[in-house]
Short mmCIF file of C-alpha atoms in Angstrom, two decimals:
data_model
loop_
_atom_site.label_atom_id
_atom_site.label_comp_id
_atom_site.label_asym_id
_atom_site.label_seq_id
_atom_site.Cartn_x
_atom_site.Cartn_y
_atom_site.Cartn_z
CA MET A 229 8.37 -25.19 -16.15
CA SER A 230 9.68 -27.83 -13.82
CA GLU A 231 8.31 -28.40 -10.20
CA ARG A 232 11.29 -27.28 -8.20
CA LYS A 233 10.52 -26.10 -4.85
CA THR A 234 11.30 -22.31 -3.75
CA GLU A 235 13.94 -21.52 -1.28
CA ARG A 236 12.38 -21.05 2.02
CA LEU A 237 13.55 -20.55 5.69
CA VAL A 238 12.04 -21.96 8.60
CA ILE A 239 12.47 -20.04 11.95
CA SER A 240 11.42 -22.42 15.09
CA PRO A 241 9.42 -21.07 17.77
CA ASP A 242 12.62 -22.06 19.91
CA ALA A 243 14.87 -19.20 17.85
CA VAL A 244 12.14 -16.98 18.18
CA ALA A 245 12.06 -17.15 21.84
CA GLN A 246 15.88 -16.64 21.99
CA VAL A 247 15.79 -13.77 19.46
CA ALA A 248 12.96 -12.16 22.12
CA ALA A 249 15.20 -12.76 24.91
CA CYS A 250 17.81 -10.88 23.30
CA LEU A 251 15.77 -8.06 22.34
CA GLN A 252 14.48 -7.77 26.19
CA ARG A 253 18.10 -7.80 27.56
CA LEU A 254 18.73 -4.69 24.56
CA MET A 255 16.05 -2.94 25.57
CA ALA A 256 16.87 -3.41 29.67
CA ASP A 257 20.18 -2.35 29.00
CA SER A 258 19.90 0.62 26.56
CA ASN A 259 16.37 1.94 27.65
CA ALA A 260 15.46 1.90 23.82
CA SER A 261 11.83 2.39 22.99
CA LEU A 262 11.69 -0.27 20.46
CA SER A 263 13.96 -3.10 18.89
CA MET A 264 13.08 -5.83 16.35
CA VAL A 265 14.68 -8.18 14.09
CA ILE A 266 13.77 -8.10 10.32
CA ASP A 267 14.91 -9.89 7.38
CA ARG A 268 16.51 -8.03 4.39
CA ALA A 269 13.07 -7.92 2.78
CA GLY A 270 11.64 -6.35 5.60
CA ARG A 271 9.83 -9.02 7.46
CA VAL A 272 9.57 -8.70 11.03
CA ILE A 273 10.85 -11.82 12.86
CA ALA A 274 10.28 -10.46 16.22
CA ALA A 275 9.80 -7.23 18.19
CA GLU A 276 9.80 -5.55 21.72
CA SER A 277 8.31 -2.54 22.20
CA ARG A 278 7.86 -0.18 25.45
CA GLU A 279 4.37 0.85 24.24
CA GLN A 280 1.83 -0.65 22.16
CA ARG A 281 2.75 0.00 18.36
CA SER A 282 1.31 -0.18 15.14
CA GLY A 283 2.74 -0.26 11.90
CA LEU A 284 5.66 -2.19 12.32
CA ALA A 285 5.25 -4.22 9.34
CA ASP A 286 5.44 -1.05 7.30
CA LEU A 287 8.40 0.20 9.49
CA GLY A 288 10.31 -2.86 8.65
CA VAL A 289 9.94 -2.83 5.03
CA LEU A 290 10.96 0.91 4.85
CA ILE A 291 13.95 0.34 6.91
CA ALA A 292 14.82 -2.61 4.90
CA ALA A 293 14.46 -0.71 1.61
CA ALA A 294 16.82 2.36 3.20
CA TYR A 295 19.27 -0.32 4.13
CA ALA A 296 19.39 -1.92 0.70
CA SER A 297 19.85 1.72 -0.97
CA LEU A 298 22.99 2.44 1.29
CA GLN A 299 24.55 -1.16 0.38
CA GLU A 300 24.19 -0.10 -3.25
CA ILE A 301 25.68 3.40 -2.43
CA ALA A 302 28.54 0.99 -0.35
CA ARG A 303 29.10 -0.82 -3.70
CA LEU A 304 29.42 2.33 -5.98
CA LEU A 305 31.81 3.96 -3.32
CA LYS A 306 33.93 0.38 -3.31
CA GLU A 307 33.12 0.09 0.34
CA GLU A 308 32.27 -3.31 1.40
CA SER A 309 29.22 -2.64 3.21
CA PHE A 310 27.88 -0.19 5.66
CA GLN A 311 27.35 -2.25 8.74
CA THR A 312 25.54 0.22 10.89
CA VAL A 313 23.17 2.87 9.78
CA LEU A 314 21.90 5.83 12.26
CA HIS A 315 18.94 8.26 11.39
CA GLU A 316 18.64 11.12 13.52
CA GLY A 317 15.52 13.10 13.99
CA LEU A 318 14.44 15.58 16.51
CA ARG A 319 12.94 12.89 18.94
CA GLU A 320 13.47 9.54 17.48
CA ARG A 321 16.73 8.03 16.38
CA ILE A 322 17.05 4.90 14.60
CA VAL A 323 20.15 2.69 14.74
CA THR A 324 20.10 -0.46 11.84
CA GLU A 325 22.77 -2.96 12.21
CA THR A 326 23.93 -5.81 9.92
CA VAL A 327 23.14 -9.43 11.30
CA SER A 328 24.67 -12.25 9.35
CA THR A 329 23.74 -12.06 5.75
CA HIS A 330 20.28 -12.24 6.01
CA TRP A 331 19.05 -10.28 8.97
CA LEU A 332 18.67 -6.79 10.54
CA LEU A 333 18.63 -5.64 14.23
CA VAL A 334 16.65 -2.24 14.58
CA VAL A 335 16.49 -0.20 17.58
CA LEU A 336 14.68 2.92 18.42
CA PHE A 337 15.78 5.48 20.87
CA ASP A 338 15.23 8.98 21.88
CA GLU A 339 17.81 11.72 22.96
CA GLN A 340 18.19 10.83 26.23
CA VAL A 341 19.63 7.52 25.29
CA GLN A 342 23.43 7.92 24.33
CA VAL A 343 24.36 6.78 21.09
CA GLY A 344 27.47 5.24 21.79
CA LEU A 345 26.00 3.16 24.59
CA ILE A 346 23.61 1.71 22.05
CA ARG A 347 26.24 1.28 19.25
CA VAL A 348 28.26 -0.87 21.70
CA LEU A 349 25.12 -2.73 22.93
CA VAL A 350 23.62 -3.26 19.40
CA LYS A 351 27.18 -4.61 18.38
CA ARG A 352 27.07 -7.33 21.04
CA THR A 353 23.49 -7.95 20.52
CA ALA A 354 23.72 -8.41 16.55
CA SER A 355 26.69 -10.81 17.18
CA THR A 356 24.23 -13.34 19.38
CA LEU A 357 21.68 -12.84 16.92
CA ALA A 358 23.99 -13.99 14.09
CA ALA A 359 24.62 -17.13 16.13
CA ILE A 360 20.88 -18.09 16.78
CA LEU A 361 19.67 -17.34 13.02
CA ASP A 362 22.20 -18.68 11.11
CA LEU A 363 21.64 -21.98 13.00
CA GLN A 364 17.98 -21.74 11.37
CA LYS A 365 19.85 -21.78 8.00
CA GLN A 366 21.57 -24.73 8.70
CA ARG A 367 18.78 -26.83 10.18
CA ALA A 368 16.47 -28.74 8.10
CA PRO A 369 12.94 -27.40 8.16
CA ARG A 370 10.89 -28.65 10.98
CA VAL A 371 7.83 -28.15 8.65
CA ALA A 372 8.07 -31.13 6.20
CA ARG A 373 7.10 -30.71 2.70
CA PRO A 374 5.10 -33.98 2.20
CA ARG A 375 2.59 -32.70 5.19
CA GLN A 376 2.14 -29.54 3.62
CA LYS A 377 0.36 -31.27 0.38
CA GLN A 378 -3.03 -31.14 1.83
CA SER A 379 -1.92 -27.37 3.07
CA ARG A 380 -1.08 -26.43 -0.18
CA ARG A 381 -4.20 -27.48 -1.50
CA ALA A 382 -6.15 -25.82 1.24
CA ALA A 383 -4.10 -22.58 0.48
CA GLN A 384 -4.97 -22.92 -3.46
CA ASP A 385 -8.64 -23.08 -2.50
CA THR A 386 -8.39 -19.88 -0.36
CA ILE A 387 -6.67 -18.14 -2.85
CA ASP A 388 -9.16 -19.03 -5.47
CA LEU A 389 -12.02 -18.05 -2.78
CA ILE A 390 -10.46 -14.50 -2.46
CA PHE A 391 -9.05 -13.96 -5.74
CA GLY A 392 -11.31 -15.98 -8.18
CA LYS A 393 -13.66 -13.38 -8.52
CA GLU A 394 -13.52 -9.75 -7.73
CA PRO A 395 -13.39 -9.16 -4.14
CA GLN A 396 -16.26 -6.85 -2.85
CA GLY A 397 -14.37 -3.78 -2.26
CA PRO A 398 -15.39 -0.66 -0.43
CA ASP A 399 -16.75 0.94 -3.62
CA ASN A 400 -18.84 -1.71 -4.56
CA HIS A 401 -20.53 -3.23 -1.41
CA PRO A 402 -24.33 -3.02 -1.27
CA SER A 403 -25.26 0.19 0.62
CA MET B 229 12.93 -16.73 0.21
CA ALA B 230 9.81 -17.45 1.63
CA LEU B 231 9.80 -17.07 5.38
CA ILE B 232 7.96 -19.42 7.73
CA ASN B 233 7.64 -18.00 11.05
CA VAL B 234 6.37 -21.15 13.16
CA ALA B 235 6.15 -19.06 16.42
CA ALA B 236 3.62 -16.52 14.84
CA ARG B 237 2.28 -19.27 12.66
CA GLU B 238 2.85 -17.02 9.64
CA ILE B 239 4.18 -17.75 6.09
CA HIS B 240 5.40 -14.72 4.38
CA GLY B 241 6.02 -14.78 0.36
CA LYS B 242 7.29 -11.78 -1.65
CA ILE B 243 5.81 -10.76 -5.03
CA VAL B 244 7.40 -8.49 -7.34
CA TYR B 245 5.67 -6.83 -10.38
CA TYR B 246 8.52 -6.05 -12.70
CA GLY B 247 8.40 -4.61 -16.10
CA PRO B 248 9.45 -1.26 -18.03
CA GLY B 249 8.33 2.39 -17.19
CA LEU B 250 4.51 3.17 -17.37
CA SER B 251 3.61 -0.45 -18.20
CA GLY B 252 1.00 -0.62 -15.30
CA LYS B 253 2.78 -2.06 -12.41
CA THR B 254 1.63 0.52 -9.77
CA THR B 255 -1.91 0.60 -11.11
CA ASN B 256 -2.20 -3.01 -10.62
CA LEU B 257 -1.54 -2.62 -6.88
CA GLN B 258 -3.71 0.51 -6.80
CA TYR B 259 -6.61 -1.50 -8.24
CA ILE B 260 -6.09 -4.38 -6.13
CA HIS B 261 -5.57 -2.18 -2.90
CA ALA B 262 -9.07 -0.56 -3.73
CA ARG B 263 -10.73 -3.55 -4.22
CA ILE B 264 -9.39 -6.14 -1.50
CA PRO B 265 -11.44 -5.72 1.98
CA ALA B 266 -9.99 -3.87 4.70
CA HIS B 267 -9.22 -6.68 6.87
CA SER B 268 -6.86 -8.58 4.36
CA LYS B 269 -4.91 -5.49 3.49
CA GLY B 270 -2.39 -3.15 4.90
CA GLU B 271 -1.66 0.23 3.62
CA LEU B 272 -0.25 0.96 0.33
CA LEU B 273 2.98 2.52 0.49
CA SER B 274 4.55 4.33 -2.62
CA ILE B 275 7.73 5.81 -2.48
CA ALA B 276 7.36 7.82 -6.01
CA THR B 277 8.61 11.26 -7.33
CA GLU B 278 6.67 14.39 -7.32
CA ALA B 279 5.19 13.54 -10.77
CA GLU B 280 4.05 10.43 -9.41
CA ARG B 281 6.42 8.13 -11.01
CA THR B 282 7.63 5.24 -8.86
CA LEU B 283 11.23 6.34 -7.24
CA PHE B 284 11.98 3.23 -5.16
CA PHE B 285 8.95 0.78 -5.16
CA ASP B 286 5.14 0.76 -3.99
CA PHE B 287 4.46 -1.84 -1.22
CA LEU B 288 1.30 -3.85 -0.34
CA PRO B 289 0.94 -6.49 2.16
CA LEU B 290 -2.10 -8.98 1.68
CA ASP B 291 -3.37 -11.41 3.98
CA VAL B 292 -4.57 -14.29 1.99
CA GLY B 293 -6.13 -16.00 4.89
CA LYS B 294 -5.52 -18.93 7.48
CA VAL B 295 -4.93 -22.44 6.04
CA HIS B 296 -4.24 -25.17 8.71
CA GLY B 297 -3.52 -22.60 11.46
CA PHE B 298 -0.78 -20.64 9.48
CA THR B 299 -1.70 -17.30 8.20
CA ILE B 300 -0.29 -16.72 4.52
CA ARG B 301 0.76 -13.37 3.93
CA PHE B 302 2.15 -11.95 0.61
CA HIS B 303 4.12 -8.62 0.18
CA LEU B 304 3.64 -6.99 -2.77
CA TYR B 305 5.97 -4.78 -4.44
CA THR B 306 6.73 -3.04 -7.59
CA VAL B 307 9.87 -1.69 -9.11
CA PRO B 308 10.65 1.55 -10.86
CA GLY B 309 10.40 0.89 -14.18
CA GLN B 310 12.74 3.70 -15.70
CA VAL B 311 16.09 2.54 -17.14
CA LEU B 312 17.82 4.67 -14.76
CA TYR B 313 16.78 2.86 -11.90
CA GLU B 314 18.42 -0.48 -12.62
CA ARG B 315 20.25 -0.91 -9.49
CA THR B 316 16.90 0.02 -7.42
CA ARG B 317 15.37 -2.65 -9.24
CA VAL B 318 18.05 -5.19 -8.20
CA ALA B 319 17.45 -4.16 -4.50
CA VAL B 320 13.47 -4.72 -4.75
CA LEU B 321 13.88 -7.98 -6.50
CA ASN B 322 15.93 -9.30 -3.84
CA GLY B 323 14.43 -12.30 -2.14
CA ALA B 324 11.44 -12.38 -4.34
CA ASP B 325 9.44 -15.48 -4.55
CA GLY B 326 7.65 -14.80 -7.81
CA VAL B 327 7.50 -12.14 -10.32
CA VAL B 328 4.71 -10.26 -12.51
CA PHE B 329 6.15 -9.20 -15.56
CA VAL B 330 3.70 -6.35 -16.78
CA ALA B 331 4.38 -5.66 -20.50
CA ASP B 332 3.17 -2.65 -22.37
CA ALA B 333 0.99 -4.24 -25.24
CA LYS B 334 1.47 -1.19 -27.39
CA ARG B 335 3.28 -1.78 -30.68
CA ASP B 336 6.03 1.06 -29.95
CA ARG B 337 6.70 -0.75 -26.49
CA LEU B 338 8.01 -3.99 -27.60
CA ALA B 339 11.33 -3.15 -27.46
CA GLU B 340 11.55 -1.69 -23.90
CA ASN B 341 9.59 -4.96 -22.87
CA LEU B 342 12.05 -7.14 -24.48
CA GLN B 343 15.03 -5.41 -22.77
CA SER B 344 13.24 -5.17 -19.24
CA LEU B 345 12.35 -9.10 -19.50
CA ARG B 346 15.94 -9.81 -20.53
CA GLU B 347 17.30 -7.71 -17.58
CA LEU B 348 14.96 -9.71 -15.28
CA GLY B 349 16.38 -12.86 -16.32
CA GLN B 350 19.95 -11.37 -15.66
CA ASN B 351 19.04 -10.15 -12.06
CA LEU B 352 17.30 -13.48 -11.20
CA THR B 353 20.34 -15.26 -12.39
CA ALA B 354 22.73 -12.91 -10.64
CA GLN B 355 20.72 -13.47 -7.43
CA GLY B 356 21.40 -17.27 -8.28
CA LYS B 357 18.01 -18.04 -9.38
CA LYS B 358 17.01 -19.98 -12.55
CA PHE B 359 14.85 -18.10 -14.57
CA LEU B 360 13.27 -20.60 -16.19
CA GLU B 361 12.12 -22.38 -13.11
CA PHE B 362 11.33 -19.23 -11.35
CA PRO B 363 7.64 -18.52 -10.56
CA LEU B 364 6.65 -15.96 -13.19
CA VAL B 365 3.35 -14.75 -14.88
CA LEU B 366 3.27 -12.29 -17.62
CA GLN B 367 0.34 -9.93 -17.91
CA TYR B 368 -0.23 -8.32 -21.29
CA ASN B 369 -1.66 -4.76 -20.34
CA LYS B 370 -3.10 -1.92 -22.16
CA MET B 371 -4.85 -4.38 -24.56
CA ASP B 372 -7.87 -2.01 -25.24
CA LEU B 373 -5.58 0.53 -26.97
CA PRO B 374 -5.85 0.84 -30.84
CA ASP B 375 -2.05 0.19 -31.05
CA ALA B 376 -2.05 -2.84 -28.92
CA LEU B 377 -0.14 -5.87 -30.66
CA PRO B 378 -2.41 -8.83 -30.60
CA THR B 379 -1.50 -11.76 -28.12
CA PRO B 380 -0.23 -14.14 -30.26
CA VAL B 381 2.71 -11.76 -31.44
CA LEU B 382 3.13 -10.78 -27.68
CA ASP B 383 3.67 -14.27 -27.03
CA ARG B 384 6.10 -15.15 -29.80
CA TYR B 385 8.26 -12.38 -28.35
CA LEU B 386 7.90 -12.33 -24.53
CA ASN B 387 6.64 -15.80 -23.84
CA PRO B 388 9.01 -18.42 -25.21
CA MET B 389 9.23 -19.72 -21.85
CA ARG B 390 5.49 -20.42 -21.91
CA VAL B 391 4.54 -19.28 -18.63
CA PRO B 392 0.97 -18.25 -17.61
CA ARG B 393 -0.06 -15.00 -19.32
CA PHE B 394 -3.02 -12.88 -19.21
CA GLU B 395 -4.39 -10.12 -21.16
CA ALA B 396 -5.16 -7.03 -19.24
CA ILE B 397 -6.70 -3.69 -18.91
CA ALA B 398 -5.22 -2.65 -15.57
CA ILE B 399 -6.89 0.65 -15.21
CA GLN B 400 -10.26 -0.78 -15.47
CA GLY B 401 -9.28 -4.12 -13.33
CA VAL B 402 -9.48 -6.44 -16.19
CA GLY B 403 -7.11 -9.48 -15.71
CA VAL B 404 -5.73 -7.80 -12.55
CA PHE B 405 -7.07 -10.35 -9.92
CA GLU B 406 -6.67 -13.40 -12.63
CA THR B 407 -2.72 -12.48 -12.69
CA LEU B 408 -2.68 -12.01 -8.75
CA ARG B 409 -4.23 -15.23 -8.44
CA ALA B 410 -1.85 -17.23 -10.70
CA ILE B 411 1.08 -16.11 -9.11
CA THR B 412 -0.08 -16.33 -5.64
CA LYS B 413 -0.89 -20.19 -6.51
CA LEU B 414 2.23 -20.59 -8.18
CA VAL B 415 4.42 -19.35 -5.13
CA VAL B 416 2.13 -21.47 -2.80
CA ASN B 417 2.54 -24.49 -4.71
CA ARG B 418 6.47 -24.27 -4.56
CA LEU B 419 6.60 -23.73 -0.83
#
């Protein structure tokens, strides 16, 4: 196999700050409890929450999976896509909005927040986010590959260290 | 597509365990999850049927550690192997940076292995990737069974690409971490 480089996307600190500012404005305008931007694989780019929350990584992955599943349904129905997805529970509601081709905007809110208002604000925010994030795809990576030669070596050593011999798991720790 | 978040100083990679139904993809993730120290892993999420067959995927987040100030994170996924779930496999494979193909070494599963490997090639190609250049590792699982095909035979049918391959008995952990190490190094090497 040849040594081709894998496709990658570098998100600059500047872009993350702009995304965070968008999410903060959305939270202030809507009274939502959580908003976050994830990629289509569910990886969290930025998140804003009214309270400390754990499990955001899992939430991102499951929402991205549900979204991917719905896009396959759209394909079967010969629908172009489902741009907006709404999940309604007794307390929590989740809106997932398509942002450009790579990203999703996820907003959690409760029954006191109007769905219609969220839809409008989410559409507006998604359009701003698309402009910010699409610019990242067009820019050359800020982390130059040559500089990474040392990093790659260090990463490989770390992988050897962790996976080289079977890690000591909870079952085989000395008591 | 690998994602580098400079602000959070994180590098994210996605690895998918692919292969025919009951070849041992979930067993690989379960073994890794049981053995990795708690600070390096998240919860193992499984979206499975009542019969504990994978319906959508299994998911395990792993932190490899910090390298030059960047935390390297891998998200490990499995696909559902049953033929019925072809479109689900496409969805899970999307955005993968590396694939472990888990083959069932049993003699009577060779046709399913070949079909699944062929499908993997087609799906990667449809996603704009070149199969022969894509980070791929093979695992020949269930090598302890009496009707397992010998490695040279499996090589001849499944590995004309000559990618790294490992013999495994995933349920006992044999070959599991060797496979994981190989694919993570391949992915890191190409970032």
